[in-house]
Amino acid sequence: MKLFEVKIFHILTVVLLTSEATLRPIESDRYHNYDSLTQLLHEYATAYPHITQLFSVGQSVENRELWVMRITDNPDMQEPGEPMFKYVANMHGNEAVGREIVIYLIQYLCDSYGRDDRISGLVNSTDIYIMPSMNPDGFEHAIIRDCEGVTGRNNADNVDLNRDFPDQFDAQPRSRPRQLETEALINWITSNSFVLSANLHGGSLVANYPYDNTASHLNNGSYSRSPDDDIFRELALVYSRSHSTMHLGRGCPQYSESFPNGITNGAQWYDVPGGMQDYNYLHSNCFEVTFELSCCKYPQVDNLPTEWNNNREALIAFIEQVHRGVSGFVTDINGQPIPNATIQVHGIDHTVKSASFGDYWRLLVAGTYTLTVTADGYEPRTVSGVIVTNSTGTMINFTLHREPTHQDNFSHHSNEELKEFLQSYATSYSSITRLYSIGKSVEGIDLWVMEISDNPGIHELGEPEFKYIANMHGNEVTGRETLLLLIQYLCENYGGVTNVTQLIDNTRIHIMPTMNPDGYSKAHEGDKSGYVGRSNANNADLNRDFPDRLNRNKKSRQPETKAVIKWLKEYPFVLSANLHNGALVANYPYDSTDSRNTLSRPAYSRCPDDDIFQQVSLVYSMAHPRMHLGESCPNMVESFPNGITNGADWYSIVGGMQDYNYVETNCFEITIEQGCQKFPWASQLHEIWEENRGALLRFIQEVHRGVKGFVKDANGVPVLNAKIMVVGRDHDITATAEGEYWRLLVPGDYQLLVSAPGYHSQLIQNVSVSDGDAVQVNFTLIASSAARSASSRVKVYILGSLAVVIILALVVMSMIVVHRRGYRLSQLHKRCLPPYPCFSNTSDDDSLLKDTDF
């Protein structure tokens, strides 16, 4: 039966009344299929542009949009301190009640705004996101009045989306890739600071809270307690008690089940591995609960007004819970926000992170708490006696102070002063540093590099190598000075600051403060946008001097360029950044377009790894207090959304260093423009360092994301020249001589293919990459039959050659024996000729002959 093949339509109207006016009715005479849903959402987005924003977070398998309606008083911006809330419905396509009631909720919130004080206050203080259908494909195949069936439950690939998320108890490789809908939700969840959420289902009548499963995956009856079990129980009770019947706990008669107070722990009901609510809690700041709204999954149309009336108050009351607990801001002593600060409640083993404005929200039940906030490079701050009530949230702001270090060098360093600085730190911190030069500039100045590692001078197996390069343009000096300060910070805080110690222990870091010392010596302090000192001593722009991927700049290379190229081939760099000035943006490959015209117009030039380049660029931008705002410099007209840009989309350059790194080596490099002024005054350096310090550290950590491992043969010997390919990406990397590899990737599921001359290729499917540390995947390659045959032929050839040599040696030795015997006989014969008498005694003659024997 098709969706609307119903013999009788009950055209009912739910009239919404407020104290001030009668609102327009919500039509509940039908279910909204994909087309009618899309039309309705667009109509409301058009009718209420001041409080709504309609967007899609991705597409389903059958290319339907996953629509989200955002409802808040300033939909075009993210307001500091305003919590984010979301409803997701119709994850199972045949569970249709949640889909319809959140459609009604969208209408109710929009139509009531400005008329109802409660709704207006909620919209003004909350950033609300509503997704009516996570599985629009399944809904299109579901059957109305099917109360207990499964038709339409799964997506178009026949996958249950609520078993498709990464699971805390399942570390085994996946047998299939994650679904498009799941990937879209994962990206949406992890890229936003949601505080509270609900996932709306059907087929029972209960509020279900984490955890949804256990390590043993028992079918039922095993309570799986999360660290926040008490607040999850209260959140579930808020919905249940506000629902017309859920709080009675009767469950559904067809299943003979009951739930005290209408709530249950998920795993105690039944085990759900790969569920969305656990993923929210474990991988983001968001606390999510699952609501089962009706015993019939897809009831007939005339049930919808009753379902709306049953759930309306509960839906509103649950959104209001986003404001409970503790919230506030984490800032430094200058009032600058500190994102990614960790908020720990003593006695609860679960933390949340501060968002981009330093704002945080921590849901808690009523009580008295102690909170500790930590952030990289700052002293921890603890506040005790924090009182939380059930009525309104408690605001606690944290101001963090920098961890103490030695006197910072906030001054410009000449080339000689730079050398002395590096030598001083290399001497004082010899256990973690090594100072070396990769070559000389045109004028003979060393191109110094400071290596910082727990084993300097040694490449440790499996440890990735990272580099920073600055001052490529001699008059762009911010990077030069911030890298000197970074060297100082890393050295002085090793062993004292946990994150610094871990970074140095697990990463081999190379820092080149200046690639163009000759240009620097000609530049002058205070230069805002000039060119004096930009080029090297041969008046060459070093960022136009590298071999181009389309071979458009054939020419002899500058000494500095040659030195860097040689350096790149000597070390297995994985990630890098080139620090510049003149803008405030993180710029990623490609830097040039595909046009043969070297002066082509700007156009987005997408490399095969565009997604990971965007991700690492965003890491720097978001960790910078201003870059992520996308503001343009006073002398520029450009603006950069989120503070990042594709290089060629900004302007195209040929012969840039970041493209060369990506195309010719294993290294992924971006270019970071650290500020609008090229050569700022020394008095500005302190502020510049404070703005970039956290971002510089955070960017280094990105070298540990993606996939890593070893490629060896069956005997455990590293395979030379092994190529690691990500299926679907036209960019390979090469394993090192020790068989190591590192492959940067964004979270997702991948197939990895490794090949090497003389070996059978190996494909590993369903490699799941998370947002955390790189997953290790090792490869064992088997020599091909042709290679083994060739090896056998080589062995036969060698043995045959050796036999020939031995035979020839024996022949030569035999000839020598014969020759020597002939010589001795001739000598004997001479002794018998006149005037020499012949001896009758032959003993001497016999000994003479014996001397020739071997």
PDB file of N, CA and C in Angstrom, residues 51 71-74 79 82 113 117 119-128:
ATOM      1  N   ILE A  51      14.119  33.908  12.531  1.00  0.00           N
ATOM      2  CA  ILE A  51      14.374  32.921  13.591  1.00  0.00           C
ATOM      3  C   ILE A  51      14.699  31.531  13.032  1.00  0.00           C
ATOM      4  N   ILE A  71      16.301  26.859  14.734  1.00  0.00           N
ATOM      5  CA  ILE A  71      15.380  27.867  15.243  1.00  0.00           C
ATOM      6  C   ILE A  71      16.033  28.568  16.421  1.00  0.00           C
ATOM      7  N   THR A  72      16.307  29.840  16.254  1.00  0.00           N
ATOM      8  CA  THR A  72      16.924  30.651  17.299  1.00  0.00           C
ATOM      9  C   THR A  72      16.748  32.117  16.927  1.00  0.00           C
ATOM     10  N   ASP A  73      17.020  33.012  17.863  1.00  0.00           N
ATOM     11  CA  ASP A  73      16.732  34.420  17.582  1.00  0.00           C
ATOM     12  C   ASP A  73      17.755  35.064  16.651  1.00  0.00           C
ATOM     13  N   ASN A  74      18.929  34.469  16.518  1.00  0.00           N
ATOM     14  CA  ASN A  74      19.939  34.985  15.582  1.00  0.00           C
ATOM     15  C   ASN A  74      20.473  33.835  14.741  1.00  0.00           C
ATOM     16  N   GLU A  79      25.922  32.513  18.822  1.00  0.00           N
ATOM     17  CA  GLU A  79      25.981  33.442  19.947  1.00  0.00           C
ATOM     18  C   GLU A  79      26.801  32.851  21.085  1.00  0.00           C
ATOM     19  N   GLU A  82      25.304  30.591  24.269  1.00  0.00           N
ATOM     20  CA  GLU A  82      23.982  30.035  23.998  1.00  0.00           C
ATOM     21  C   GLU A  82      24.112  28.550  23.689  1.00  0.00           C
ATOM     22  N   TYR A 113       6.380  32.090  18.407  1.00  0.00           N
ATOM     23  CA  TYR A 113       7.414  33.069  18.745  1.00  0.00           C
ATOM     24  C   TYR A 113       6.846  34.489  18.659  1.00  0.00           C
ATOM     25  N   ASP A 117       5.212  33.830  25.723  1.00  0.00           N
ATOM     26  CA  ASP A 117       6.423  34.237  26.439  1.00  0.00           C
ATOM     27  C   ASP A 117       7.370  33.066  26.668  1.00  0.00           C
ATOM     28  N   ILE A 119       7.740  30.261  24.881  1.00  0.00           N
ATOM     29  CA  ILE A 119       8.382  29.865  23.626  1.00  0.00           C
ATOM     30  C   ILE A 119       9.364  30.936  23.164  1.00  0.00           C
ATOM     31  N   SER A 120       8.992  32.197  23.288  1.00  0.00           N
ATOM     32  CA  SER A 120       9.887  33.284  22.875  1.00  0.00           C
ATOM     33  C   SER A 120      11.170  33.252  23.703  1.00  0.00           C
ATOM     34  N   GLY A 121      11.035  33.042  25.008  1.00  0.00           N
ATOM     35  CA  GLY A 121      12.220  32.985  25.854  1.00  0.00           C
ATOM     36  C   GLY A 121      13.100  31.807  25.511  1.00  0.00           C
ATOM     37  N   LEU A 122      12.474  30.664  25.188  1.00  0.00           N
ATOM     38  CA  LEU A 122      13.241  29.475  24.824  1.00  0.00           C
ATOM     39  C   LEU A 122      14.010  29.687  23.525  1.00  0.00           C
ATOM     40  N   VAL A 123      13.362  30.243  22.532  1.00  0.00           N
ATOM     41  CA  VAL A 123      14.016  30.492  21.235  1.00  0.00           C
ATOM     42  C   VAL A 123      15.100  31.542  21.373  1.00  0.00           C
ATOM     43  N   ASN A 124      14.883  32.546  22.201  1.00  0.00           N
ATOM     44  CA  ASN A 124      15.875  33.615  22.381  1.00  0.00           C
ATOM     45  C   ASN A 124      17.133  33.133  23.112  1.00  0.00           C
ATOM     46  N   SER A 125      16.997  32.092  23.914  1.00  0.00           N
ATOM     47  CA  SER A 125      18.117  31.674  24.761  1.00  0.00           C
ATOM     48  C   SER A 125      18.722  30.336  24.354  1.00  0.00           C
ATOM     49  N   THR A 126      18.194  29.719  23.307  1.00  0.00           N
ATOM     50  CA  THR A 126      18.623  28.375  22.929  1.00  0.00           C
ATOM     51  C   THR A 126      18.821  28.294  21.422  1.00  0.00           C
ATOM     52  N   ASP A 127      19.843  27.571  21.011  1.00  0.00           N
ATOM     53  CA  ASP A 127      20.094  27.313  19.595  1.00  0.00           C
ATOM     54  C   ASP A 127      19.533  25.927  19.286  1.00  0.00           C
ATOM     55  N   ILE A 128      18.328  25.873  18.703  1.00  0.00           N
ATOM     56  CA  ILE A 128      17.577  24.630  18.547  1.00  0.00           C
ATOM     57  C   ILE A 128      17.722  24.107  17.114  1.00  0.00           C
TER      58      ILE A 128
END
